[in-house]
Amino acid sequence: MARLAMVIDTKKCVGCMDCVVACKTENNVPEHLDRDWLVYETRGKFPTLHMEIRSERCNHCDNPPCVYCCPTGASHVHDFGGVVLVDYDKCIGCKACLASCPYDARFINPNGYAEKCTFCIHRTEKGDDPACVAVCPTHCMYFGDIDDPNSEVSRLLASRNHHALLPAAGTKPQIYYLT
Amino acid sequence: MDVTLSRRRFLKISSAALGWSVAGGTLGKISPRASAANATNGGIETIPTYCDMCFWKCGAIAYKRNGKLWKIEGNPEDPLSRGRLCPRGTGGIGAHYDPDRLRAPLMRKGERGNEQWVQVTWDEALNFIADKMQQIKAEYGPEAVALFSHGIGGTFFKHTIKAYGSPNIAAPSFAQCRGPRDTGFNLTFGEGVSTPERTDIRHARCLTLIGSHLGENMHNTQVQEFSEAIQNGASIIVVDPRYSIAASKAKYYLPIKPGTDMALLLAWMNVIVNEELYDKAYVKKYGFGFEAFRAEIAPYTPEWAYPETTIEPDLIRATAREMAKHKPASLIHPGRHVTWYGDDAQRSRAIALLNALLGSWGRKGGFYSPVSMDVPSYPYPPYPPSEKGKVDNPHEKYPYAHGHGALTTGIRDATITGEPYPVKGWFVYATNLINALPNEKETIEAIQHLDLLVVIDVIPSEIAGWADVILPESVYLERYDELNVEWFRDPFIALRQPVVESPHNQKPNWWIAKKLAEKLGLSEYYPWNHIEEYLDYRLKHAGYSLAEIKKKGIITGAKQPIYFDEGVPDEFYTPSGKIEFYSLQLKEKGFDPVPKYTPPDPPPPGFYRLLYGRAPVHSFGRTQTNPLLADMMDENSVWIHVDIARRYGLKTGDTIRLKNQDGVLSNKVKVLATERIRTDCVYLVHGFGHKNKMLKRAYMKGASDAELITRYKIDPLMGGTGMNVNFVTFEMEA
């Protein structure tokens, strides 16, 4: 069984938002709404500063509260790679999943259903990278199967320091940030 | 901790959001998988072209779905993009869908600058322009019409204006941007840096950036190579008053006092020479006047530079040793927009000299020698000779002002004074002169002296507001353009071709320029009927064809040597034939043969130096109405150090106005109180604060740095306008 994950090298990322623009055109995301976004986290006092730049999105958690709280079964874990998806036909737009997500990764589409990153499943099922990964001019994003120890993502996680977001939330997020 | 987010969360739950989906996607309740299936079956068509969202000209592939423009990706065959565009390129489809685009030719009614228009036909507009041009020619001669042009789209307007008889063709990319850099490098190595920069960032073991904010400045290949350099473990040294994105990647960050870069450069050279860390064999073989240079830089110790720059002597020494350790793969980046303080050509020369000490010119990881393919130009009749010559630089006042034709600001001066002869007509193609030239008052004053002002653009810029006639151009996705026969590390030819039709009555630049020439009785300069004939002629004479290049958008040539050790001749096109550490030609003309340091003027009490730069999602003031890019960033903020902000009782998100030393007040702008900047300066991203009402999405959003740049210092070597010499204070009553 594959477990799809994304590994993002914060050392290379310049925070240019190409991933955000590419997601919007690829997935026709409505104006003023985004499935992915950038965080620029600065610590220290000038000039002794440290900044981590992160491209963030749905973490496709192994322990996904959005799936557990969904009253209709619209939010579900897909059998392809453990990707968390929303079946828009089943979604009633109740926003329980928005409230449950510690990453604030979801929004309500103007047509009334919950929307978020799909790991570009229409591309990844065919073996392509998600649009954000494919477009990145710094090549800072990697996508693959972390159950395969020989995959690029597994090798990066084995060789580099990394962290995921809000591990204390217990959601087992599947976006990893190399530091 | 200081956390900045890219998206506007307050909008997130809003249900008022309109579908951005003009791109014709699948709206409605369809699962992601079903939607995908729809997409793949929905008649996808791909067309290669090259991008125009900035002037880097990346190869791209446009996707249409059900006949409508859907998305655009990098062309993997293209050496510039290598299959990946920057965010502006990815957002390029928004240029086609932008509701604020110019739609039809417009003629002014009422006073100039009142922004009241009558829609006219192309024939009416072009007849009016041609009649005015004939009157100007009869009364003042053809030189009285000048063209300001930016980008490859200006090719055919330049041709028409030259055929008409005027040599006064200028681009702000010289005197307001790269000119000083190329002058400084020319004086040193006998060649400039050009664009795309011949910087071998990819192979650099040490990369020094001085005010260059790669990552915010998104020139695609450079950012890709910057990332490669980071991946390869190169040492990054960043000099910037602002903790830029690049600074966050640096091993050494030097938070320099603005305007003192020359002092740092001299001190670095002093250390490298005194400690004998320079490439001795290279300097001995190629250098001219090294001993005189050594004597000139002897006083500039790190201890001397410390009070000027505020950079600790130990840090100056450590960084000098670091860059020397990695020579010759040690690149001091020459920058791009370098019109800062009026001594910019000499500062650029100092950067060139530092590179010369490290032996990086002509070497891997330094500056490569760009190559190109041979594509003959079209055989036009010769242009009529100009009796009067160019208007911009009388008596060669600026002896090195010969980069890209005429000086923009020189033409502006001549238009105001009528000296050395009157200028009565301006053509402005794809450059917003109100924002591009410093001190907009002078630009507006010059406009009062004109009999004709024509603006050709895709959006109604501020200069368009002053026009007599505005001509709406098709965006790059709707038109052919001149071939891009690039000088780069790999030789190639790229084609721009139409992907979709123009939505309204816009026309491609070649069509406008050709029609105008015909109305001026200059048909013999356009022997072809359609640009396809022109492109096919050029390509056939290079051994290819239009039909061939249309398929992939790119034709690549064979690899050629690009470094000295690969066989590039180690020649320098300077008077001595060597790298000129000491410049006799500068000395003869009364300039410093080795660069010297002049301290910058200090800010008046209570004022802060105004610095400006780029955001990765915008190009100049040209993209703020692009719906996709405006969605990424729709206004700028003024960066103020947290301690200064606190002193004024300001916090992030507060709204203020900036007032400059001459009392000019900016539009309202939000405060970003941040640790990421020095306490003696503030920073704005350029291109916001638009004042043309036709730019509905961008109107009055954020503040315009350009409007606050009322003062400028002219570079005595080449006439560039140093613009980082303005100071602002804060007006609370927003």
JSON list of N, CA, C and O in Angstrom, two decimals, chain B residues 69-86:
[
{"chain": "B", "resi": 69, "resn": "LEU", "atom": "N", "xyz": [-8.60, 29.40, -22.86]},
{"chain": "B", "resi": 69, "resn": "LEU", "atom": "CA", "xyz": [-7.30, 29.39, -22.19]},
{"chain": "B", "resi": 69, "resn": "LEU", "atom": "C", "xyz": [-7.48, 28.86, -20.76]},
{"chain": "B", "resi": 69, "resn": "LEU", "atom": "O", "xyz": [-8.31, 29.34, -20.00]},
{"chain": "B", "resi": 70, "resn": "TRP", "atom": "N", "xyz": [-6.67, 27.84, -20.39]},
{"chain": "B", "resi": 70, "resn": "TRP", "atom": "CA", "xyz": [-6.83, 27.20, -19.08]},
{"chain": "B", "resi": 70, "resn": "TRP", "atom": "C", "xyz": [-5.63, 27.47, -18.18]},
{"chain": "B", "resi": 70, "resn": "TRP", "atom": "O", "xyz": [-5.75, 28.03, -17.10]},
{"chain": "B", "resi": 71, "resn": "LYS", "atom": "N", "xyz": [-4.44, 27.10, -18.64]},
{"chain": "B", "resi": 71, "resn": "LYS", "atom": "CA", "xyz": [-3.26, 27.28, -17.79]},
{"chain": "B", "resi": 71, "resn": "LYS", "atom": "C", "xyz": [-2.03, 27.39, -18.67]},
{"chain": "B", "resi": 71, "resn": "LYS", "atom": "O", "xyz": [-2.09, 27.12, -19.88]},
{"chain": "B", "resi": 72, "resn": "ILE", "atom": "N", "xyz": [-0.94, 27.76, -18.06]},
{"chain": "B", "resi": 72, "resn": "ILE", "atom": "CA", "xyz": [0.31, 27.89, -18.82]},
{"chain": "B", "resi": 72, "resn": "ILE", "atom": "C", "xyz": [1.45, 27.35, -17.97]},
{"chain": "B", "resi": 72, "resn": "ILE", "atom": "O", "xyz": [1.53, 27.62, -16.78]},
{"chain": "B", "resi": 73, "resn": "GLU", "atom": "N", "xyz": [2.28, 26.53, -18.59]},
{"chain": "B", "resi": 73, "resn": "GLU", "atom": "CA", "xyz": [3.40, 25.90, -17.89]},
{"chain": "B", "resi": 73, "resn": "GLU", "atom": "C", "xyz": [4.70, 26.22, -18.63]},
{"chain": "B", "resi": 73, "resn": "GLU", "atom": "O", "xyz": [4.68, 26.66, -19.77]},
{"chain": "B", "resi": 74, "resn": "GLY", "atom": "N", "xyz": [5.82, 25.93, -18.00]},
{"chain": "B", "resi": 74, "resn": "GLY", "atom": "CA", "xyz": [7.11, 26.13, -18.65]},
{"chain": "B", "resi": 74, "resn": "GLY", "atom": "C", "xyz": [7.30, 25.11, -19.77]},
{"chain": "B", "resi": 74, "resn": "GLY", "atom": "O", "xyz": [6.77, 24.01, -19.72]},
{"chain": "B", "resi": 75, "resn": "ASN", "atom": "N", "xyz": [8.07, 25.50, -20.77]},
{"chain": "B", "resi": 75, "resn": "ASN", "atom": "CA", "xyz": [8.40, 24.58, -21.87]},
{"chain": "B", "resi": 75, "resn": "ASN", "atom": "C", "xyz": [9.69, 23.85, -21.51]},
{"chain": "B", "resi": 75, "resn": "ASN", "atom": "O", "xyz": [10.74, 24.47, -21.37]},
{"chain": "B", "resi": 76, "resn": "PRO", "atom": "N", "xyz": [9.60, 22.51, -21.32]},
{"chain": "B", "resi": 76, "resn": "PRO", "atom": "CA", "xyz": [10.80, 21.76, -20.90]},
{"chain": "B", "resi": 76, "resn": "PRO", "atom": "C", "xyz": [11.96, 21.87, -21.88]},
{"chain": "B", "resi": 76, "resn": "PRO", "atom": "O", "xyz": [13.11, 21.66, -21.50]},
{"chain": "B", "resi": 77, "resn": "GLU", "atom": "N", "xyz": [11.67, 22.20, -23.15]},
{"chain": "B", "resi": 77, "resn": "GLU", "atom": "CA", "xyz": [12.75, 22.32, -24.14]},
{"chain": "B", "resi": 77, "resn": "GLU", "atom": "C", "xyz": [13.49, 23.65, -24.02]},
{"chain": "B", "resi": 77, "resn": "GLU", "atom": "O", "xyz": [14.51, 23.86, -24.66]},
{"chain": "B", "resi": 78, "resn": "ASP", "atom": "N", "xyz": [12.92, 24.58, -23.26]},
{"chain": "B", "resi": 78, "resn": "ASP", "atom": "CA", "xyz": [13.45, 25.94, -23.22]},
{"chain": "B", "resi": 78, "resn": "ASP", "atom": "C", "xyz": [14.56, 26.07, -22.19]},
{"chain": "B", "resi": 78, "resn": "ASP", "atom": "O", "xyz": [14.36, 25.76, -21.01]},
{"chain": "B", "resi": 79, "resn": "PRO", "atom": "N", "xyz": [15.75, 26.53, -22.59]},
{"chain": "B", "resi": 79, "resn": "PRO", "atom": "CA", "xyz": [16.87, 26.65, -21.65]},
{"chain": "B", "resi": 79, "resn": "PRO", "atom": "C", "xyz": [16.63, 27.69, -20.55]},
{"chain": "B", "resi": 79, "resn": "PRO", "atom": "O", "xyz": [17.26, 27.61, -19.50]},
{"chain": "B", "resi": 80, "resn": "LEU", "atom": "N", "xyz": [15.75, 28.66, -20.77]},
{"chain": "B", "resi": 80, "resn": "LEU", "atom": "CA", "xyz": [15.52, 29.68, -19.74]},
{"chain": "B", "resi": 80, "resn": "LEU", "atom": "C", "xyz": [14.61, 29.17, -18.62]},
{"chain": "B", "resi": 80, "resn": "LEU", "atom": "O", "xyz": [14.91, 29.33, -17.44]},
{"chain": "B", "resi": 81, "resn": "SER", "atom": "N", "xyz": [13.48, 28.58, -19.00]},
{"chain": "B", "resi": 81, "resn": "SER", "atom": "CA", "xyz": [12.52, 28.15, -17.98]},
{"chain": "B", "resi": 81, "resn": "SER", "atom": "C", "xyz": [12.77, 26.72, -17.52]},
{"chain": "B", "resi": 81, "resn": "SER", "atom": "O", "xyz": [12.38, 26.35, -16.43]},
{"chain": "B", "resi": 82, "resn": "ARG", "atom": "N", "xyz": [13.41, 25.93, -18.35]},
{"chain": "B", "resi": 82, "resn": "ARG", "atom": "CA", "xyz": [13.60, 24.51, -18.07]},
{"chain": "B", "resi": 82, "resn": "ARG", "atom": "C", "xyz": [12.31, 23.86, -17.55]},
{"chain": "B", "resi": 82, "resn": "ARG", "atom": "O", "xyz": [12.30, 23.11, -16.58]},
{"chain": "B", "resi": 83, "resn": "GLY", "atom": "N", "xyz": [11.21, 24.26, -18.18]},
{"chain": "B", "resi": 83, "resn": "GLY", "atom": "CA", "xyz": [9.93, 23.62, -17.87]},
{"chain": "B", "resi": 83, "resn": "GLY", "atom": "C", "xyz": [9.19, 24.20, -16.68]},
{"chain": "B", "resi": 83, "resn": "GLY", "atom": "O", "xyz": [8.13, 23.71, -16.33]},
{"chain": "B", "resi": 84, "resn": "ARG", "atom": "N", "xyz": [9.75, 25.24, -16.06]},
{"chain": "B", "resi": 84, "resn": "ARG", "atom": "CA", "xyz": [9.08, 25.80, -14.88]},
{"chain": "B", "resi": 84, "resn": "ARG", "atom": "C", "xyz": [9.05, 27.32, -14.98]},
{"chain": "B", "resi": 84, "resn": "ARG", "atom": "O", "xyz": [10.08, 27.95, -15.12]},
{"chain": "B", "resi": 85, "resn": "LEU", "atom": "N", "xyz": [7.85, 27.88, -14.89]},
{"chain": "B", "resi": 85, "resn": "LEU", "atom": "CA", "xyz": [7.71, 29.33, -14.93]},
{"chain": "B", "resi": 85, "resn": "LEU", "atom": "C", "xyz": [7.73, 29.89, -13.51]},
{"chain": "B", "resi": 85, "resn": "LEU", "atom": "O", "xyz": [7.58, 29.15, -12.55]},
{"chain": "B", "resi": 86, "resn": "CYS", "atom": "N", "xyz": [7.85, 31.19, -13.41]},
{"chain": "B", "resi": 86, "resn": "CYS", "atom": "CA", "xyz": [7.74, 31.86, -12.11]},
{"chain": "B", "resi": 86, "resn": "CYS", "atom": "C", "xyz": [6.25, 32.15, -11.88]},
{"chain": "B", "resi": 86, "resn": "CYS", "atom": "O", "xyz": [5.42, 31.92, -12.74]}
]
